[in-house]
Amino acid sequence: MAKDNDKRQADATRDGSVTLQDIAAHAGVSRSTVSLVLRESPLVAERTRQKVQASIKALGYVYNRGAAALRGSRTQTLGVVVYDIANPFFGAMVAGIDAVLNRQNYVSFLTNSEDSPARQQRFLERMREHRVDAILLCPAEGTDPRLIATLQEWRLPCIQVLRHVGQPPFDYAGTDFEQGVRQAVDHLVTLGHRRIAFIGGQAEHSATRARWQGYFSAMAGHGLDQTCCLRTGLTRQAGFDAIQALMAESSPPTAVICHNDLMAFGAMLGLKRLGMTPGIDCAVVGTDDVEETALSDPSLTSVATHPYAVGEEAARLALRRIANPDGAREQVILSPRLQVRESCGAHRPAAFSRHAKPLVTQD
């Protein structure tokens, strides 16, 4: 009988038809115990779990999670859709997502929309086919606001991240971008700057609108000209091109705030290409505070938007929504923090004496 079992298991391994009963016979346990191990049930003793897992490996069994999903209600997978996978901000954000999901035995499927609504739609439809339990979505530029209602009709929970479309209430996790730009403007004004430019952002999506609003309102609050807002792409090249155009003006800015850190790195390179020194000839402030900011030359002053924490909060919110699909919608918005480094000239009190006007106070 033992020889027959061994032969049957060997045949199953060769033709890829290993069954739960084969694993049970190999491990010397019941079929139900194998099923519990595959579903990662805490009811199985650790020693038994290890024995079953060793048999699974020895027989080359591959768990068909898709078939299991048809029998159950969850796949323990989440879809994550971002618009620029090359931006290190999203690397940090996805790390935060995975840290939370891993503790709950979930995994994520990451896709890059490249800010294309059509590409984004294709990914969402494919994720629906794979029965993901929820979507973490950073909407592409030009996303139809009706998309959120469509996902609700699909009964697919959606947490919008960083950007949002549609009418509230909706689930959302992000950072207060408007407050972050206000902090940057206020800091530059205390350093004596009056001609402060904002560069970046072409589309009218929520994250760009919030940044512009922060810039316009902060400049107006200080009684400063608000016209120096250059709408461009969000890449290093866009930052490089924008700063060169601004520096060619008859009254160039003495400071620039960039939509993200990638643009700020490009702007600093553009200044160097013009023979100028960031932090001396023109202050540069980025947004996001990615890891490279502290390592650049000069180190980049940046508004920390906490990508890792945003990812954690988005994942936690998704898990809460999966557990309670009909619960009240939530918005988790983190507070930004200005990280002052060399590129704004804060450590060089006299750096902008050629350009900046002194603060005037009245008793």
mmCIF file of C-alpha atoms in Angstrom:
data_model
loop_
_atom_site.group_PDB
_atom_site.id
_atom_site.type_symbol
_atom_site.label_atom_id
_atom_site.label_comp_id
_atom_site.label_asym_id
_atom_site.label_seq_id
_atom_site.Cartn_x
_atom_site.Cartn_y
_atom_site.Cartn_z
ATOM 1 C CA MET A 1 0.000 0.000 0.000
ATOM 2 C CA ALA A 2 2.823 2.408 0.892
ATOM 3 C CA LYS A 3 4.504 1.645 -2.432
ATOM 4 C CA ASP A 4 1.239 2.359 -4.260
ATOM 5 C CA ASN A 5 0.935 5.704 -2.467
ATOM 6 C CA ASP A 6 4.510 6.619 -3.344
ATOM 7 C CA LYS A 7 3.941 5.726 -7.004
ATOM 8 C CA ARG A 8 0.678 7.687 -7.142
ATOM 9 C CA GLN A 9 2.346 10.747 -5.576
ATOM 10 C CA ALA A 10 5.294 10.523 -7.971
ATOM 11 C CA ASP A 11 2.909 10.350 -10.939
ATOM 12 C CA ALA A 12 0.948 13.328 -9.638
ATOM 13 C CA THR A 13 4.113 15.365 -9.175
ATOM 14 C CA ARG A 14 5.224 14.671 -12.737
ATOM 15 C CA ASP A 15 1.903 15.641 -14.347
ATOM 16 C CA GLY A 16 1.216 18.624 -12.058
ATOM 17 C CA SER A 17 -1.990 17.102 -10.603
ATOM 18 C CA VAL A 18 -0.978 16.971 -6.944
ATOM 19 C CA THR A 19 -4.081 16.990 -4.759
ATOM 20 C CA LEU A 20 -4.731 17.791 -1.121
ATOM 21 C CA GLN A 21 -5.160 14.066 -0.507
ATOM 22 C CA ASP A 22 -1.686 13.428 -1.941
ATOM 23 C CA ILE A 23 -0.202 15.990 0.435
ATOM 24 C CA ALA A 24 -2.168 14.566 3.371
ATOM 25 C CA ALA A 25 -0.876 11.048 2.651
ATOM 26 C CA HIS A 26 2.693 12.307 2.282
ATOM 27 C CA ALA A 27 2.560 14.276 5.555
ATOM 28 C CA GLY A 28 0.554 11.689 7.472
ATOM 29 C CA VAL A 29 -2.270 14.093 8.326
ATOM 30 C CA SER A 30 -5.892 14.528 7.310
ATOM 31 C CA ARG A 31 -7.008 16.349 4.169
ATOM 32 C CA SER A 32 -8.785 18.949 6.307
ATOM 33 C CA THR A 33 -5.515 19.728 8.103
ATOM 34 C CA VAL A 34 -3.807 20.378 4.760
ATOM 35 C CA SER A 35 -6.663 22.692 3.820
ATOM 36 C CA LEU A 36 -6.255 24.621 7.075
ATOM 37 C CA VAL A 37 -2.511 25.019 6.453
ATOM 38 C CA LEU A 38 -3.114 26.352 2.938
ATOM 39 C CA ARG A 39 -5.604 28.891 4.307
ATOM 40 C CA GLU A 40 -3.036 29.890 6.949
ATOM 41 C CA SER A 41 -5.377 29.022 9.783
ATOM 42 C CA PRO A 42 -4.038 29.634 13.314
ATOM 43 C CA LEU A 43 -5.736 26.402 14.457
ATOM 44 C CA VAL A 44 -2.886 24.222 13.182
ATOM 45 C CA ALA A 45 0.024 23.442 15.513
ATOM 46 C CA GLU A 46 3.324 24.855 14.297
ATOM 47 C CA ARG A 47 5.015 21.442 14.108
ATOM 48 C CA THR A 48 2.170 20.057 11.993
ATOM 49 C CA ARG A 49 2.203 23.170 9.807
ATOM 50 C CA GLN A 50 5.910 22.735 9.086
ATOM 51 C CA LYS A 51 5.419 19.057 8.236
ATOM 52 C CA VAL A 52 2.619 19.865 5.787
ATOM 53 C CA GLN A 53 4.608 22.691 4.216
ATOM 54 C CA ALA A 54 7.563 20.340 3.750
ATOM 55 C CA SER A 55 5.287 17.881 1.919
ATOM 56 C CA ILE A 56 3.881 20.669 -0.238
ATOM 57 C CA LYS A 57 7.403 21.637 -1.257
ATOM 58 C CA ALA A 58 8.498 18.047 -1.828
ATOM 59 C CA LEU A 59 5.521 17.316 -4.076
ATOM 60 C CA GLY A 60 5.735 20.630 -5.936
ATOM 61 C CA TYR A 61 2.153 21.591 -5.153
ATOM 62 C CA VAL A 62 1.053 25.127 -6.190
ATOM 63 C CA TYR A 63 -1.955 26.571 -4.393
ATOM 64 C CA ASN A 64 -4.606 27.765 -6.881
ATOM 65 C CA ARG A 65 -5.663 30.917 -5.068
ATOM 66 C CA GLY A 66 -7.966 31.925 -7.913
ATOM 67 C CA ALA A 67 -9.984 28.724 -7.579
ATOM 68 C CA ALA A 68 -10.049 29.155 -3.820
ATOM 69 C CA ALA A 69 -11.407 32.669 -4.280
ATOM 70 C CA LEU A 70 -14.359 31.257 -6.205
ATOM 71 C CA ARG A 71 -15.174 29.163 -3.154
ATOM 72 C CA GLY A 72 -14.642 31.979 -0.668
ATOM 73 C CA SER A 73 -15.151 35.716 -0.445
ATOM 74 C CA ARG A 74 -11.601 37.086 -0.302
ATOM 75 C CA THR A 75 -8.293 36.644 -2.096
ATOM 76 C CA GLN A 76 -6.092 38.543 0.388
ATOM 77 C CA THR A 77 -4.796 40.697 -2.457
ATOM 78 C CA LEU A 78 -4.961 44.446 -3.071
ATOM 79 C CA GLY A 79 -4.426 46.337 -6.307
ATOM 80 C CA VAL A 80 -2.237 49.447 -6.202
ATOM 81 C CA VAL A 81 -2.353 51.924 -9.100
ATOM 82 C CA VAL A 82 0.123 54.839 -9.187
ATOM 83 C CA TYR A 83 0.907 57.274 -11.980
ATOM 84 C CA ASP A 84 4.737 57.448 -11.928
ATOM 85 C CA ILE A 85 6.490 54.332 -10.710
ATOM 86 C CA ALA A 86 9.894 55.927 -11.417
ATOM 87 C CA ASN A 87 9.330 58.596 -8.764
ATOM 88 C CA PRO A 88 11.036 57.491 -5.513
ATOM 89 C CA PHE A 89 8.076 58.911 -3.603
ATOM 90 C CA PHE A 90 5.976 55.980 -4.770
ATOM 91 C CA GLY A 91 8.677 53.484 -3.849
ATOM 92 C CA ALA A 92 8.482 54.706 -0.250
ATOM 93 C CA MET A 93 4.678 54.767 -0.335
ATOM 94 C CA VAL A 94 4.422 51.194 -1.633
ATOM 95 C CA ALA A 95 6.893 50.064 1.052
ATOM 96 C CA GLY A 96 4.490 51.464 3.657
ATOM 97 C CA ILE A 97 1.565 49.685 2.012
ATOM 98 C CA ASP A 98 3.370 46.357 1.936
ATOM 99 C CA ALA A 99 4.513 46.667 5.561
ATOM 100 C CA VAL A 100 0.883 46.822 6.716
ATOM 101 C CA LEU A 101 -0.401 44.191 4.277
ATOM 102 C CA ASN A 102 2.356 41.728 5.131
ATOM 103 C CA ARG A 103 1.309 41.700 8.787
ATOM 104 C CA GLN A 104 -2.179 40.663 7.675
ATOM 105 C CA ASN A 105 -0.967 38.052 5.147
ATOM 106 C CA TYR A 106 -2.052 40.247 2.223
ATOM 107 C CA VAL A 107 -0.053 40.976 -0.925
ATOM 108 C CA SER A 108 -0.334 43.850 -3.404
ATOM 109 C CA PHE A 109 -0.305 44.018 -7.201
ATOM 110 C CA LEU A 110 1.395 47.231 -8.343
ATOM 111 C CA THR A 111 0.656 48.903 -11.686
ATOM 112 C CA ASN A 112 1.759 52.161 -13.301
ATOM 113 C CA SER A 113 -0.901 54.186 -15.132
ATOM 114 C CA GLU A 114 1.611 56.716 -16.549
ATOM 115 C CA ASP A 115 -1.172 59.277 -15.981
ATOM 116 C CA SER A 116 -3.266 57.636 -18.712
ATOM 117 C CA PRO A 117 -6.962 57.135 -17.843
ATOM 118 C CA ALA A 118 -7.263 54.469 -20.576
ATOM 119 C CA ARG A 119 -4.292 52.518 -19.229
ATOM 120 C CA GLN A 120 -5.647 52.920 -15.694
ATOM 121 C CA GLN A 121 -9.055 51.558 -16.772
ATOM 122 C CA ARG A 122 -7.437 48.501 -18.326
ATOM 123 C CA PHE A 123 -5.568 47.754 -15.102
ATOM 124 C CA LEU A 124 -8.696 48.170 -12.978
ATOM 125 C CA GLU A 125 -10.661 45.790 -15.174
ATOM 126 C CA ARG A 126 -7.865 43.224 -14.996
ATOM 127 C CA MET A 127 -7.694 43.547 -11.208
ATOM 128 C CA ARG A 128 -11.436 43.029 -11.030
ATOM 129 C CA GLU A 129 -11.019 39.828 -13.049
ATOM 130 C CA HIS A 130 -8.414 38.653 -10.531
ATOM 131 C CA ARG A 131 -10.859 39.410 -7.701
ATOM 132 C CA VAL A 132 -8.631 41.695 -5.646
ATOM 133 C CA ASP A 133 -10.261 42.621 -2.339
ATOM 134 C CA ALA A 134 -9.729 46.389 -2.740
ATOM 135 C CA ILE A 135 -7.988 49.036 -4.837
ATOM 136 C CA LEU A 136 -5.556 51.736 -3.716
ATOM 137 C CA LEU A 137 -5.817 54.298 -6.490
ATOM 138 C CA CYS A 138 -3.844 57.439 -7.232
ATOM 139 C CA PRO A 139 -6.080 58.678 -10.063
ATOM 140 C CA ALA A 140 -4.488 59.488 -13.396
ATOM 141 C CA GLU A 141 -4.805 63.019 -14.757
ATOM 142 C CA GLY A 142 -8.142 63.395 -16.500
ATOM 143 C CA THR A 143 -9.823 60.525 -14.638
ATOM 144 C CA ASP A 144 -13.595 60.646 -15.066
ATOM 145 C CA PRO A 145 -15.100 61.333 -11.604
ATOM 146 C CA ARG A 146 -17.737 58.688 -12.383
ATOM 147 C CA LEU A 147 -15.029 56.034 -12.052
ATOM 148 C CA ILE A 148 -15.514 55.916 -8.276
ATOM 149 C CA ALA A 149 -19.226 55.203 -8.698
ATOM 150 C CA THR A 150 -18.348 52.479 -11.211
ATOM 151 C CA LEU A 151 -16.041 50.796 -8.700
ATOM 152 C CA GLN A 152 -18.836 50.949 -6.131
ATOM 153 C CA GLU A 153 -21.152 49.228 -8.612
ATOM 154 C CA TRP A 154 -18.491 46.535 -8.986
ATOM 155 C CA ARG A 155 -18.531 46.238 -5.171
ATOM 156 C CA LEU A 156 -14.791 46.831 -5.269
ATOM 157 C CA PRO A 157 -13.632 49.006 -2.342
ATOM 158 C CA CYS A 158 -11.466 51.910 -3.504
ATOM 159 C CA ILE A 159 -9.163 54.045 -1.389
ATOM 160 C CA GLN A 160 -7.999 57.134 -3.268
ATOM 161 C CA VAL A 161 -4.425 58.100 -2.434
ATOM 162 C CA LEU A 162 -2.756 61.544 -2.790
ATOM 163 C CA ARG A 163 -5.221 62.647 -5.479
ATOM 164 C CA HIS A 164 -8.984 62.326 -5.454
ATOM 165 C CA VAL A 165 -11.856 62.623 -7.916
ATOM 166 C CA GLY A 166 -15.608 62.513 -7.533
ATOM 167 C CA GLN A 167 -17.842 63.972 -4.867
ATOM 168 C CA PRO A 168 -17.385 63.121 -1.194
ATOM 169 C CA PRO A 169 -17.914 61.113 0.828
ATOM 170 C CA PHE A 170 -15.107 58.832 -0.357
ATOM 171 C CA ASP A 171 -12.210 57.005 1.272
ATOM 172 C CA TYR A 172 -8.948 58.916 0.931
ATOM 173 C CA ALA A 173 -5.419 58.967 2.365
ATOM 174 C CA GLY A 174 -2.941 61.745 1.679
ATOM 175 C CA THR A 175 -1.145 64.840 2.898
ATOM 176 C CA ASP A 176 -2.231 68.464 3.306
ATOM 177 C CA PHE A 177 -0.375 69.782 0.240
ATOM 178 C CA GLU A 178 -1.821 73.276 0.613
ATOM 179 C CA GLN A 179 -0.404 73.623 4.104
ATOM 180 C CA GLY A 180 2.974 72.330 2.923
ATOM 181 C CA VAL A 181 3.344 75.023 0.251
ATOM 182 C CA ARG A 182 2.231 77.656 2.772
ATOM 183 C CA GLN A 183 5.041 76.532 5.074
ATOM 184 C CA ALA A 184 7.560 76.860 2.240
ATOM 185 C CA VAL A 185 6.387 80.375 1.295
ATOM 186 C CA ASP A 186 6.360 81.550 4.922
ATOM 187 C CA HIS A 187 9.887 80.233 5.458
ATOM 188 C CA LEU A 188 11.238 81.907 2.336
ATOM 189 C CA VAL A 189 9.610 85.211 3.309
ATOM 190 C CA THR A 190 11.318 85.085 6.711
ATOM 191 C CA LEU A 191 14.614 84.757 4.807
ATOM 192 C CA GLY A 192 13.837 88.016 3.013
ATOM 193 C CA HIS A 193 12.513 86.734 -0.329
ATOM 194 C CA ARG A 194 9.839 88.628 -2.221
ATOM 195 C CA ARG A 195 10.052 87.199 -5.743
ATOM 196 C CA ILE A 196 9.073 83.579 -5.113
ATOM 197 C CA ALA A 197 8.078 81.325 -8.008
ATOM 198 C CA PHE A 198 6.120 78.078 -7.967
ATOM 199 C CA ILE A 199 6.823 75.568 -10.741
ATOM 200 C CA GLY A 200 5.083 72.355 -11.689
ATOM 201 C CA GLY A 201 1.683 70.915 -12.423
ATOM 202 C CA GLN A 202 -0.267 71.200 -15.662
ATOM 203 C CA ALA A 203 -3.490 69.309 -14.987
ATOM 204 C CA GLU A 204 -6.327 70.451 -12.772
ATOM 205 C CA HIS A 205 -6.259 67.493 -10.399
ATOM 206 C CA SER A 206 -6.714 67.801 -6.643
ATOM 207 C CA ALA A 207 -3.062 67.588 -5.563
ATOM 208 C CA THR A 208 -1.979 70.312 -7.983
ATOM 209 C CA ARG A 209 -4.924 72.553 -7.107
ATOM 210 C CA ALA A 210 -4.057 72.253 -3.418
ATOM 211 C CA ARG A 211 -0.444 73.260 -4.066
ATOM 212 C CA TRP A 212 -1.471 76.239 -6.210
ATOM 213 C CA GLN A 213 -3.988 77.338 -3.589
ATOM 214 C CA GLY A 214 -1.308 77.167 -0.899
ATOM 215 C CA TYR A 215 1.030 79.277 -3.030
ATOM 216 C CA PHE A 216 -1.530 81.914 -4.041
ATOM 217 C CA SER A 217 -3.031 82.326 -0.575
ATOM 218 C CA ALA A 218 0.340 82.472 1.203
ATOM 219 C CA MET A 219 1.744 85.018 -1.261
ATOM 220 C CA ALA A 220 -1.415 87.131 -0.966
ATOM 221 C CA GLY A 221 -1.182 86.943 2.806
ATOM 222 C CA HIS A 222 2.291 88.491 2.618
ATOM 223 C CA GLY A 223 1.180 91.084 0.053
ATOM 224 C CA LEU A 224 3.418 89.618 -2.654
ATOM 225 C CA ASP A 225 3.040 89.207 -6.428
ATOM 226 C CA GLN A 226 1.334 85.893 -7.208
ATOM 227 C CA THR A 227 1.899 85.799 -10.954
ATOM 228 C CA CYS A 228 5.098 83.751 -10.964
ATOM 229 C CA CYS A 229 3.481 80.316 -11.245
ATOM 230 C CA LEU A 230 4.873 78.209 -14.089
ATOM 231 C CA ARG A 231 2.746 75.221 -15.090
ATOM 232 C CA THR A 232 4.943 72.401 -16.362
ATOM 233 C CA GLY A 233 5.406 68.656 -16.249
ATOM 234 C CA LEU A 234 6.623 66.965 -13.079
ATOM 235 C CA THR A 235 9.998 65.538 -14.140
ATOM 236 C CA ARG A 236 13.648 66.487 -13.569
ATOM 237 C CA GLN A 237 13.789 67.738 -17.134
ATOM 238 C CA ALA A 238 10.741 69.954 -16.517
ATOM 239 C CA GLY A 239 12.455 71.454 -13.467
ATOM 240 C CA PHE A 240 15.664 71.988 -15.426
ATOM 241 C CA ASP A 241 13.848 73.750 -18.283
ATOM 242 C CA ALA A 242 11.626 75.820 -15.987
ATOM 243 C CA ILE A 243 14.448 77.303 -13.925
ATOM 244 C CA GLN A 244 16.389 78.288 -17.027
ATOM 245 C CA ALA A 245 13.322 80.058 -18.429
ATOM 246 C CA LEU A 246 12.726 81.873 -15.137
ATOM 247 C CA MET A 247 16.339 82.962 -14.752
ATOM 248 C CA ALA A 248 16.239 84.466 -18.258
ATOM 249 C CA GLU A 249 13.493 86.920 -17.252
ATOM 250 C CA SER A 250 14.290 90.595 -16.623
ATOM 251 C CA SER A 251 13.318 90.191 -12.951
ATOM 252 C CA PRO A 252 14.046 86.566 -12.132
ATOM 253 C CA PRO A 253 12.799 85.038 -8.880
ATOM 254 C CA THR A 254 15.141 84.746 -5.920
ATOM 255 C CA ALA A 255 13.446 81.542 -4.782
ATOM 256 C CA VAL A 256 11.463 78.692 -6.352
ATOM 257 C CA ILE A 257 9.145 76.125 -4.811
ATOM 258 C CA CYS A 258 8.784 72.922 -6.831
ATOM 259 C CA HIS A 259 5.804 70.600 -7.124
ATOM 260 C CA ASN A 260 7.997 67.638 -6.153
ATOM 261 C CA ASP A 261 11.595 66.787 -5.342
ATOM 262 C CA LEU A 262 12.376 65.444 -8.820
ATOM 263 C CA MET A 263 11.630 68.889 -10.259
ATOM 264 C CA ALA A 264 13.722 70.509 -7.529
ATOM 265 C CA PHE A 265 16.715 68.314 -8.398
ATOM 266 C CA GLY A 266 16.298 69.349 -12.031
ATOM 267 C CA ALA A 267 16.027 73.011 -11.024
ATOM 268 C CA MET A 268 19.255 72.838 -9.014
ATOM 269 C CA LEU A 269 21.028 71.235 -11.953
ATOM 270 C CA GLY A 270 19.659 73.972 -14.213
ATOM 271 C CA LEU A 271 21.025 76.658 -11.915
ATOM 272 C CA LYS A 272 24.444 75.005 -11.910
ATOM 273 C CA ARG A 273 24.368 74.818 -15.705
ATOM 274 C CA LEU A 274 23.890 78.621 -15.674
ATOM 275 C CA GLY A 275 26.902 79.038 -13.408
ATOM 276 C CA MET A 276 24.707 79.762 -10.394
ATOM 277 C CA THR A 277 24.731 78.141 -6.979
ATOM 278 C CA PRO A 278 21.487 76.809 -5.438
ATOM 279 C CA GLY A 279 21.117 78.251 -1.959
ATOM 280 C CA ILE A 280 23.217 81.316 -2.850
ATOM 281 C CA ASP A 281 22.001 82.732 -6.163
ATOM 282 C CA CYS A 282 18.512 81.266 -5.904
ATOM 283 C CA ALA A 283 16.757 79.313 -3.171
ATOM 284 C CA VAL A 284 15.174 75.985 -4.126
ATOM 285 C CA VAL A 285 12.519 74.119 -2.141
ATOM 286 C CA GLY A 286 11.121 70.716 -3.124
ATOM 287 C CA THR A 287 8.119 68.708 -2.013
ATOM 288 C CA ASP A 288 8.015 65.115 -0.684
ATOM 289 C CA ASP A 289 11.393 64.880 1.154
ATOM 290 C CA VAL A 290 12.513 61.702 -0.583
ATOM 291 C CA GLU A 291 15.695 60.000 0.598
ATOM 292 C CA GLU A 292 17.888 61.721 -1.992
ATOM 293 C CA THR A 293 17.154 65.191 -0.575
ATOM 294 C CA ALA A 294 19.664 64.827 2.257
ATOM 295 C CA LEU A 295 22.329 63.470 -0.126
ATOM 296 C CA SER A 296 22.098 66.022 -2.942
ATOM 297 C CA ASP A 297 24.607 68.867 -3.343
ATOM 298 C CA PRO A 298 23.527 71.145 -1.866
ATOM 299 C CA SER A 299 21.144 69.202 0.350
ATOM 300 C CA LEU A 300 17.576 70.006 -0.630
ATOM 301 C CA THR A 301 15.116 71.834 1.597
ATOM 302 C CA SER A 302 11.834 69.997 1.114
ATOM 303 C CA VAL A 303 8.293 69.740 2.436
ATOM 304 C CA ALA A 304 8.017 66.269 3.969
ATOM 305 C CA THR A 305 4.758 64.660 2.809
ATOM 306 C CA HIS A 306 5.447 61.306 4.532
ATOM 307 C CA PRO A 307 5.034 58.811 1.657
ATOM 308 C CA TYR A 308 5.728 55.748 3.838
ATOM 309 C CA ALA A 309 3.144 56.846 6.412
ATOM 310 C CA VAL A 310 0.629 57.673 3.664
ATOM 311 C CA GLY A 311 1.068 54.136 2.341
ATOM 312 C CA GLU A 312 0.547 52.677 5.806
ATOM 313 C CA GLU A 313 -2.605 54.713 6.390
ATOM 314 C CA ALA A 314 -4.005 53.847 2.959
ATOM 315 C CA ALA A 315 -3.462 50.126 3.555
ATOM 316 C CA ARG A 316 -5.033 50.254 7.013
ATOM 317 C CA LEU A 317 -8.011 52.112 5.604
ATOM 318 C CA ALA A 318 -8.382 49.495 2.863
ATOM 319 C CA LEU A 319 -8.369 46.672 5.409
ATOM 320 C CA ARG A 320 -11.009 48.477 7.471
ATOM 321 C CA ARG A 321 -13.144 48.942 4.387
ATOM 322 C CA ILE A 322 -12.823 45.273 3.428
ATOM 323 C CA ALA A 323 -13.968 44.291 6.919
ATOM 324 C CA ASN A 324 -16.814 46.831 6.888
ATOM 325 C CA PRO A 325 -17.850 47.633 3.299
ATOM 326 C CA ASP A 326 -20.831 49.776 4.314
ATOM 327 C CA GLY A 327 -19.159 51.775 7.076
ATOM 328 C CA ALA A 328 -18.790 55.566 7.075
ATOM 329 C CA ARG A 329 -16.223 56.797 4.566
ATOM 330 C CA GLU A 330 -12.930 58.085 6.011
ATOM 331 C CA GLN A 331 -10.341 60.663 5.031
ATOM 332 C CA VAL A 332 -6.883 60.404 6.587
ATOM 333 C CA ILE A 333 -4.836 63.551 5.907
ATOM 334 C CA LEU A 334 -1.324 63.867 7.346
ATOM 335 C CA SER A 335 0.302 67.169 8.279
ATOM 336 C CA PRO A 336 3.398 68.150 6.243
ATOM 337 C CA ARG A 337 6.646 69.348 7.784
ATOM 338 C CA LEU A 338 9.277 71.621 6.211
ATOM 339 C CA GLN A 339 12.750 70.064 6.364
ATOM 340 C CA VAL A 340 15.218 72.949 6.158
ATOM 341 C CA ARG A 341 18.556 72.189 4.516
ATOM 342 C CA GLU A 342 21.162 74.043 2.424
ATOM 343 C CA SER A 343 19.299 74.698 -0.826
ATOM 344 C CA CYS A 344 17.102 77.460 0.645
ATOM 345 C CA GLY A 345 20.105 79.391 1.997
ATOM 346 C CA ALA A 346 18.822 79.368 5.555
ATOM 347 C CA HIS A 347 22.314 78.596 6.832
ATOM 348 C CA ARG A 348 23.778 81.494 4.844
ATOM 349 C CA PRO A 349 22.184 84.651 6.318
ATOM 350 C CA ALA A 350 23.769 86.984 3.775
ATOM 351 C CA ALA A 351 23.339 84.726 0.784
ATOM 352 C CA PHE A 352 20.581 86.711 -0.908
ATOM 353 C CA SER A 353 21.712 90.246 -0.143
ATOM 354 C CA ARG A 354 21.908 90.990 -3.893
ATOM 355 C CA HIS A 355 18.257 90.079 -4.462
ATOM 356 C CA ALA A 356 16.161 89.896 -1.308
ATOM 357 C CA LYS A 357 14.535 92.865 0.353
ATOM 358 C CA PRO A 358 14.700 93.187 4.132
ATOM 359 C CA LEU A 359 11.575 92.599 6.166
ATOM 360 C CA VAL A 360 9.943 95.871 7.171
ATOM 361 C CA THR A 361 8.127 95.956 10.483
ATOM 362 C CA GLN A 362 6.149 98.757 12.012
ATOM 363 C CA ASP A 363 5.649 99.480 15.688
#
